[in-house]
Short mmCIF file of C-alpha atoms in Angstrom, two decimals:
data_model
loop_
_atom_site.label_atom_id
_atom_site.label_comp_id
_atom_site.label_asym_id
_atom_site.label_seq_id
_atom_site.Cartn_x
_atom_site.Cartn_y
_atom_site.Cartn_z
CA GLY Z 1 0.00 0.00 0.00
CA HIS Z 2 0.93 3.68 -0.01
CA ASN Z 3 3.07 5.15 2.72
CA TRP Z 4 0.33 7.57 3.80
CA GLU Z 5 -2.02 4.68 4.61
CA GLY Z 6 0.03 3.84 7.69
CA GLY Z 7 -0.86 7.21 9.16
CA VAL Z 8 -4.59 6.50 9.26
CA GLU Z 9 -4.59 2.96 10.66
CA ALA Z 10 -5.63 2.54 14.30
CA THR Z 11 -4.97 6.17 15.17
CA TRP Z 12 -7.33 5.80 18.14
CA GLU Z 13 -4.64 3.74 19.88
CA ALA Z 14 -2.56 6.91 20.29
CA VAL Z 15 -5.22 8.51 22.52
CA LYS Z 16 -5.26 7.79 26.21
CA GLU Z 17 -6.93 9.16 29.32
CA GLY Z 18 -4.82 11.32 31.59
CA ALA Z 19 -4.86 11.48 35.38
CA ASP Z 20 -7.28 14.42 35.23
CA GLY Z 21 -9.73 12.48 33.05
CA LYS Z 22 -8.90 14.42 29.87
CA LEU Z 23 -7.93 12.75 26.60
CA GLN Z 24 -4.26 13.13 25.69
CA LEU Z 25 -2.14 12.20 22.70
CA ASP Z 26 0.38 9.45 23.12
CA ASP Z 27 3.91 10.74 23.75
CA ILE Z 28 5.22 9.05 20.61
CA LEU Z 29 2.65 10.71 18.37
CA GLU Z 30 3.29 14.04 20.05
CA SER Z 31 7.04 13.77 19.47
CA GLN Z 32 6.54 12.77 15.82
CA ARG Z 33 4.36 15.83 15.22
CA ARG Z 34 7.21 18.10 16.39
CA ARG Z 35 10.15 16.07 15.07
CA LYS Z 36 11.48 18.96 12.98
CA ARG Z 37 11.61 21.50 15.80
CA LYS Z 38 15.07 22.90 16.19
CA VAL Z 39 16.84 21.66 19.31
CA GLU Z 40 19.95 23.83 19.01
CA ASP Z 41 20.21 27.41 20.19
CA LEU Z 42 19.98 29.60 17.09
CA GLY Z 43 20.16 32.91 18.93
CA SER Z 44 23.58 33.85 17.44
CA VAL Z 45 22.57 33.22 13.80
CA LYS Z 46 22.04 36.33 11.69
CA ARG Z 47 18.84 36.31 9.68
CA GLY Z 48 17.54 38.89 7.25
CA LEU Z 49 14.39 40.95 7.54
CA MET Z 50 13.74 40.91 3.79
CA ARG Z 51 13.43 37.91 1.48
CA TYR Z 52 12.70 37.58 -2.21
CA VAL Z 53 11.48 34.05 -2.92
CA TYR Z 54 10.29 32.41 -6.11
CA ILE Z 55 8.17 29.29 -5.68
CA VAL Z 56 8.90 26.90 -8.57
CA LEU Z 57 6.07 24.39 -8.94
CA ASP Z 58 6.47 21.26 -11.03
CA SER Z 59 3.34 20.95 -13.18
CA SER Z 60 4.54 18.05 -15.31
CA ALA Z 61 2.66 14.81 -15.93
CA LYS Z 62 4.58 13.14 -13.08
CA MET Z 63 2.73 15.31 -10.57
CA THR Z 64 -0.48 13.34 -11.18
CA GLU Z 65 0.95 10.29 -9.38
CA THR Z 66 -0.57 9.52 -5.98
CA ASP Z 67 1.91 9.23 -3.11
CA PHE Z 68 -0.27 11.04 -0.56
CA ARG Z 69 -3.99 11.17 0.12
CA LYS Z 70 -4.25 13.33 -3.00
CA ASN Z 71 -1.91 13.31 -5.97
CA ARG Z 72 1.41 15.13 -5.80
CA PHE Z 73 0.13 18.27 -7.49
CA GLU Z 74 -3.00 18.72 -5.39
CA THR Z 75 -1.02 18.09 -2.20
CA SER Z 76 1.64 20.60 -3.26
CA VAL Z 77 -0.94 23.30 -4.00
CA ASP Z 78 -2.66 22.74 -0.64
CA TRP Z 79 0.58 23.06 1.32
CA LEU Z 80 1.81 25.99 -0.77
CA ARG Z 81 -1.33 27.93 0.09
CA GLN Z 82 -0.54 27.35 3.77
CA PHE Z 83 3.07 28.32 3.06
CA CYS Z 84 1.91 31.67 1.64
CA LYS Z 85 0.10 32.41 4.89
CA ASP Z 86 3.00 31.30 7.11
CA PHE Z 87 5.49 33.19 4.95
CA HIS Z 88 3.58 36.45 5.34
CA ASP Z 89 3.24 35.94 9.10
CA SER Z 90 6.97 35.26 9.54
CA ASN Z 91 8.27 37.67 6.89
CA PRO Z 92 5.86 40.64 6.64
CA ILE Z 93 8.17 42.79 4.49
CA SER Z 94 9.25 40.03 2.10
CA TYR Z 95 8.07 39.06 -1.39
CA LEU Z 96 6.82 35.89 -3.07
CA GLY Z 97 6.56 34.98 -6.75
CA LEU Z 98 5.52 31.89 -8.72
CA ILE Z 99 7.16 29.98 -11.58
CA VAL Z 100 5.41 26.99 -13.16
CA LEU Z 101 7.13 24.16 -15.04
CA ARG Z 102 5.33 22.20 -17.75
CA ASN Z 103 5.97 21.00 -21.31
CA GLY Z 104 9.69 21.71 -20.96
CA ARG Z 105 9.03 25.42 -20.37
CA ALA Z 106 9.18 27.76 -17.39
CA GLU Z 107 6.38 30.30 -17.06
CA LYS Z 108 6.01 33.14 -14.55
CA PRO Z 109 2.28 33.65 -13.94
CA PHE Z 110 2.83 35.66 -10.76
CA GLU Z 111 5.55 38.29 -10.24
CA LEU Z 112 7.16 39.00 -6.88
CA THR Z 113 4.60 40.58 -4.56
CA GLY Z 114 4.14 41.39 -0.91
CA ALA Z 115 0.42 40.53 -1.15
CA THR Z 116 0.91 36.81 -0.57
CA GLU Z 117 -2.81 36.21 -0.06
CA ARG Z 118 -3.33 37.04 -3.74
CA LEU Z 119 -0.80 34.38 -4.70
CA SER Z 120 -2.62 31.90 -2.47
CA ASP Z 121 -5.91 32.73 -4.18
CA TYR Z 122 -4.27 32.33 -7.58
CA LEU Z 123 -3.02 28.86 -6.66
CA ALA Z 124 -6.52 27.87 -5.54
CA ARG Z 125 -8.22 29.13 -8.72
CA HIS Z 126 -5.85 28.61 -11.63
CA GLU Z 127 -3.06 26.07 -11.28
CA ARG Z 128 -4.65 22.71 -12.14
CA ASN Z 129 -3.02 21.87 -15.51
CA THR Z 130 -0.27 19.20 -15.52
CA SER Z 131 1.43 18.02 -18.71
CA GLY Z 132 4.78 17.26 -20.32
CA GLU Z 133 8.22 17.34 -18.70
CA VAL Z 134 10.19 19.82 -16.60
CA SER Z 135 13.29 21.84 -17.40
CA LEU Z 136 15.35 22.73 -14.35
CA GLN Z 137 17.64 24.92 -16.44
CA ASN Z 138 14.77 27.05 -17.73
CA ALA Z 139 13.42 27.35 -14.18
CA LEU Z 140 16.76 28.53 -12.81
CA GLU Z 141 17.34 30.94 -15.70
CA LEU Z 142 13.94 32.58 -15.19
CA ALA Z 143 14.40 32.80 -11.41
CA ILE Z 144 17.92 34.25 -11.73
CA LYS Z 145 16.66 36.86 -14.19
CA GLY Z 146 14.04 38.00 -11.69
CA LEU Z 147 16.33 37.96 -8.63
CA LYS Z 148 19.80 39.12 -9.68
CA GLY Z 149 18.94 42.84 -9.80
CA LEU Z 150 17.36 42.97 -6.34
CA PRO Z 151 18.94 44.70 -3.30
CA SER Z 152 21.96 42.93 -1.82
CA HIS Z 153 20.73 43.34 1.78
CA ALA Z 154 17.88 40.88 1.10
CA THR Z 155 18.11 37.13 0.56
CA ARG Z 156 17.38 35.76 -2.93
CA GLU Z 157 15.82 32.32 -2.79
CA VAL Z 158 14.10 29.67 -4.87
CA LEU Z 159 11.79 27.04 -3.37
CA LEU Z 160 11.43 24.20 -5.89
CA LEU Z 161 8.80 21.46 -5.53
CA LEU Z 162 9.84 18.70 -7.91
CA GLY Z 163 7.99 15.48 -8.68
CA SER Z 164 9.89 14.48 -11.82
CA LEU Z 165 13.00 12.30 -11.95
CA THR Z 166 14.23 13.81 -15.23
CA THR Z 167 14.92 17.24 -16.66
CA CYS Z 168 14.75 18.28 -20.33
CA ASP Z 169 17.20 21.18 -20.71
CA PRO Z 170 18.13 23.19 -23.81
CA GLY Z 171 21.77 23.76 -22.78
CA ASN Z 172 24.43 23.19 -20.14
CA ILE Z 173 22.70 23.28 -16.76
CA PHE Z 174 26.03 23.44 -14.93
CA GLU Z 175 26.67 26.89 -16.41
CA THR Z 176 23.27 27.96 -15.14
CA ILE Z 177 24.15 26.66 -11.67
CA GLU Z 178 27.31 28.78 -11.70
CA ASN Z 179 25.21 31.80 -12.71
CA ALA Z 180 22.94 31.14 -9.72
CA VAL Z 181 25.98 31.03 -7.43
CA ALA Z 182 27.29 34.29 -8.90
CA ALA Z 183 23.87 35.93 -8.39
CA LYS Z 184 23.81 34.67 -4.75
CA VAL Z 185 20.57 32.77 -5.29
CA ARG Z 186 19.90 30.05 -2.73
CA VAL Z 187 17.93 27.09 -4.13
CA ASN Z 188 15.96 24.85 -1.74
CA ILE Z 189 14.42 21.73 -3.29
CA ILE Z 190 11.71 19.43 -1.97
CA GLY Z 191 11.68 16.24 -4.06
CA LEU Z 192 8.43 14.31 -4.24
CA ALA Z 193 10.02 11.25 -5.86
CA ALA Z 194 13.41 9.55 -5.39
CA GLN Z 195 16.58 11.59 -4.93
CA VAL Z 196 18.10 13.04 -8.10
CA ARG Z 197 21.83 13.77 -8.31
CA ILE Z 198 21.50 17.06 -10.22
CA CYS Z 199 19.18 18.41 -7.52
CA GLN Z 200 21.76 17.55 -4.87
CA ILE Z 201 24.41 19.44 -6.86
CA ILE Z 202 22.16 22.50 -7.26
CA ALA Z 203 21.42 22.63 -3.53
CA GLU Z 204 25.05 22.14 -2.49
CA LYS Z 205 26.44 24.72 -4.94
CA THR Z 206 23.92 27.43 -4.03
CA GLY Z 207 23.92 26.83 -0.26
CA GLY Z 208 20.38 25.46 -0.17
CA THR Z 209 18.83 22.17 0.93
CA TYR Z 210 17.45 19.13 -0.88
CA VAL Z 211 15.11 16.81 1.01
CA VAL Z 212 12.69 14.07 -0.03
CA PRO Z 213 9.76 13.92 2.45
CA LEU Z 214 8.99 10.58 4.08
CA ASP Z 215 5.24 11.16 4.26
CA GLU Z 216 2.66 13.93 4.11
CA ASP Z 217 3.36 15.15 7.65
CA HIS Z 218 7.06 15.39 6.84
CA PHE Z 219 6.17 17.29 3.64
CA PHE Z 220 4.18 19.80 5.68
CA GLU Z 221 7.08 20.25 8.11
CA LEU Z 222 9.50 20.94 5.26
CA ILE Z 223 7.14 23.55 3.81
CA ALA Z 224 6.68 25.15 7.24
CA ASP Z 225 10.44 25.21 7.81
CA ALA Z 226 10.93 27.02 4.48
CA SER Z 227 8.77 29.91 5.70
CA ARG Z 228 11.41 30.84 8.27
CA ALA Z 229 14.20 33.20 7.22
CA PRO Z 230 17.48 31.37 6.48
CA PRO Z 231 20.85 32.42 7.93
CA MET Z 232 22.48 35.34 6.15
CA ARG Z 233 25.50 34.66 3.99
CA GLU Z 234 28.84 35.73 5.45
CA GLU Z 235 29.52 38.01 2.48
CA SER Z 236 26.06 39.65 2.63
CA ASN Z 237 26.04 43.44 2.39
CA ILE Z 238 24.31 44.55 5.59
CA ALA Z 239 23.49 48.25 5.52
CA ALA Z 240 20.81 50.73 6.51
CA VAL Z 241 17.71 50.56 4.32
CA ARG Z 242 15.62 53.61 3.46
CA MET Z 243 11.99 52.89 4.23
CA GLY Z 244 8.80 54.92 4.20
CA PHE Z 245 5.70 54.54 6.33
CA PRO Z 246 2.72 55.64 4.23
CA VAL Z 247 -0.61 56.92 5.47
CA ARG Z 248 -3.79 55.08 4.55
CA ILE Z 249 -6.32 57.21 2.69
CA ALA Z 250 -9.94 56.84 1.63
CA ALA Z 251 -10.87 58.78 -1.52
CA SER Z 252 -14.39 59.96 -2.31
CA ALA Z 253 -14.13 58.60 -5.87
CA PRO Z 254 -12.29 55.54 -7.26
CA THR Z 255 -8.81 56.32 -8.61
CA PRO Z 256 -6.03 54.15 -10.12
CA CYS Z 257 -2.91 53.10 -8.25
CA ILE Z 258 0.65 52.80 -9.59
CA CYS Z 259 0.79 49.04 -8.97
CA HIS Z 260 -2.43 48.21 -10.90
CA PRO Z 261 -3.01 50.99 -13.47
CA GLY Z 262 -6.17 49.40 -14.82
CA ARG Z 263 -7.79 48.94 -11.42
CA LEU Z 264 -9.80 51.61 -9.58
CA ASN Z 265 -9.93 51.71 -5.77
CA THR Z 266 -11.19 54.14 -3.19
CA THR Z 267 -8.59 53.17 -0.55
CA GLY Z 268 -4.81 52.96 -0.62
CA PHE Z 269 -1.54 54.21 0.86
CA LEU Z 270 0.32 57.40 -0.11
CA CYS Z 271 4.09 57.24 -0.57
CA PRO Z 272 5.56 59.83 1.85
CA GLN Z 273 8.30 60.73 -0.64
CA CYS Z 274 6.54 61.23 -3.98
CA GLY Z 275 2.83 61.04 -3.08
CA SER Z 276 2.04 58.09 -5.37
CA ARG Z 277 -0.68 55.68 -4.25
CA VAL Z 278 -0.26 51.95 -3.73
CA CYS Z 279 -3.03 49.55 -2.75
CA ASP Z 280 -1.13 47.08 -0.52
CA LEU Z 281 1.74 46.97 1.95
CA PRO Z 282 4.54 46.07 1.89
CA ALA Z 283 5.41 47.40 -1.55
CA GLU Z 284 8.09 49.23 -3.46
CA CYS Z 285 7.06 52.56 -4.94
CA ARG Z 286 7.38 52.28 -8.71
CA VAL Z 287 7.90 56.04 -9.03
CA CYS Z 288 10.70 56.77 -6.53
CA GLY Z 289 11.77 53.23 -5.53
CA LEU Z 290 11.16 53.76 -1.81
CA LEU Z 291 10.33 50.64 0.21
CA LEU Z 292 6.92 51.10 1.83
CA ALA Z 293 5.89 49.24 4.98
CA SER Z 294 4.11 49.75 8.29
CA SER Z 295 5.51 49.71 11.81
CA PRO Z 296 3.62 46.49 12.72
CA HIS Z 297 5.39 44.79 9.80
CA LEU Z 298 8.79 45.64 11.29
CA ALA Z 299 7.72 44.58 14.78
CA ARG Z 300 6.48 41.19 13.54
CA SER Z 301 9.66 40.66 11.51
CA ARG Z 302 11.79 41.34 14.57
CA GLN Z 303 9.68 38.97 16.67
CA HIS Z 304 10.18 36.05 14.28
CA LEU Z 305 13.93 36.67 14.08
CA ALA Z 306 14.37 36.46 17.87
CA LEU Z 307 12.71 33.12 18.64
CA PRO Z 308 12.57 31.71 22.18
CA ARG Z 309 15.21 29.12 22.98
CA PRO Z 310 14.09 25.46 23.05
CA PHE Z 311 12.60 24.38 26.38
CA VAL Z 312 14.07 21.39 28.20
CA ALA Z 313 12.27 18.59 30.02
CA THR Z 314 12.65 18.86 33.78
CA ALA Z 315 11.35 17.34 37.01
CA LEU Z 316 7.91 18.46 38.13
CA PRO Z 317 8.12 21.59 40.31
CA SER Z 318 6.45 21.93 43.70
CA SER Z 319 3.44 23.43 41.93
CA PRO Z 320 2.77 20.93 39.09
CA LEU Z 321 0.55 23.32 37.12
CA CYS Z 322 1.45 24.98 33.83
CA VAL Z 323 2.12 28.70 34.28
CA CYS Z 324 0.27 29.39 31.00
CA CYS Z 325 -2.89 27.30 31.08
CA SER Z 326 -2.90 26.04 34.72
CA SER Z 327 -3.20 22.41 33.55
CA PRO Z 328 -1.26 19.53 35.17
CA MET Z 329 2.14 18.99 33.58
CA ALA Z 330 3.49 15.58 32.58
CA PRO Z 331 6.26 16.15 31.71
CA ALA Z 332 7.24 19.73 32.54
CA MET Z 333 9.07 21.84 29.93
CA GLN Z 334 11.26 24.59 31.43
CA CYS Z 335 12.33 27.81 29.76
CA PRO Z 336 16.15 28.14 30.04
CA SER Z 337 15.87 31.94 30.44
CA CYS Z 338 13.15 32.51 33.07
CA HIS Z 339 13.13 28.90 34.45
CA LYS Z 340 9.34 28.74 34.46
CA SER Z 341 7.67 25.47 33.48
CA VAL Z 342 4.87 24.81 31.01
CA CYS Z 343 3.07 21.74 29.67
CA THR Z 344 3.96 20.15 26.33
CA ILE Z 345 0.93 21.69 24.59
CA CYS Z 346 1.88 25.22 25.67
CA ASP Z 347 5.50 24.47 24.77
CA ALA Z 348 4.40 23.70 21.20
CA TYR Z 349 2.13 26.77 21.09
CA ILE Z 350 4.92 29.08 22.33
CA HIS Z 351 7.47 27.91 19.77
CA GLU Z 352 5.20 27.34 16.78
CA THR Z 353 2.68 30.19 17.10
CA LEU Z 354 3.28 32.70 19.89
CA GLN Z 355 7.06 33.00 19.28
CA THR Z 356 7.47 34.56 22.75
CA CYS Z 357 7.84 33.03 26.20
CA PRO Z 358 5.17 34.57 28.48
CA GLY Z 359 7.40 34.07 31.52
CA CYS Z 360 10.16 36.19 29.98
CA LEU Z 361 7.90 39.20 29.43
CA PRO Z 362 8.65 42.16 31.74
#
């Protein structure tokens, strides 16, 4: 049978009754759900506030094969829509774009944008056509063309979801790989079939990663991990960035914006430098080139860069209640900074969603 079938057999056996009479997940299942959580202290790693990422989606005939509950393509689209949401939450002043591979060609249906919810809606409505083969060289060439002229203080990345075992290229792909290295483009690849040597070479040369998921849960964890900002390169040019904080306006009559000339809106944001109107934030003013954002965007970016350190299992304290939810703890997870203990559920919530230890707050 398929690998995913093992995840739905006798799942009720993982549920047990706790000492307080509440249902709890088995410790093994709980640890498997969080198996990709980082256990090392990453506090000294430099990460960038701004990212430019192209999602490269394999839309070849191989994506119709069924390795998960749905076929590879449907599963990829579902998780990419969640990735768009997580990416915006973790990187509010970063940009996403989309490149599609089919029939030996690379197409760019969606340019880099800070409005990631629009990309998510596009994936839900449009991308359902799979045919032909893929060309990794064409994908890299198109991504490099869109990334090489971007500011050096931001990371330039490609997230490739590949279900094919072959690539049909028009030229020497190794020259294209060297061009990606020269343009400082990091390529991360998630393979949905067996490992392919050329993908390993691309990831190693560009400083990215190449992983084949074991099952659908592992696939989701890889997608979620890609939403977090990677470490900055040692040679990265870190400098002050000019940024404007526009004021939101509401016009009495619909007017066009500089980002969508054919669209009329009554609301938008005025660039504080040239007075042009944009409809979404973050954005780059197409008139003066000023980066436009809001103060909450910067605050959220800073929060996701300074994550709480991993909690460690410890003996139950004299008061065996979680300091967050007041539930009994078994086991107790202790913050290494404030030394307060929480239950495993709150531990997961703090690291995966809240991103802040409540006990460390002043």
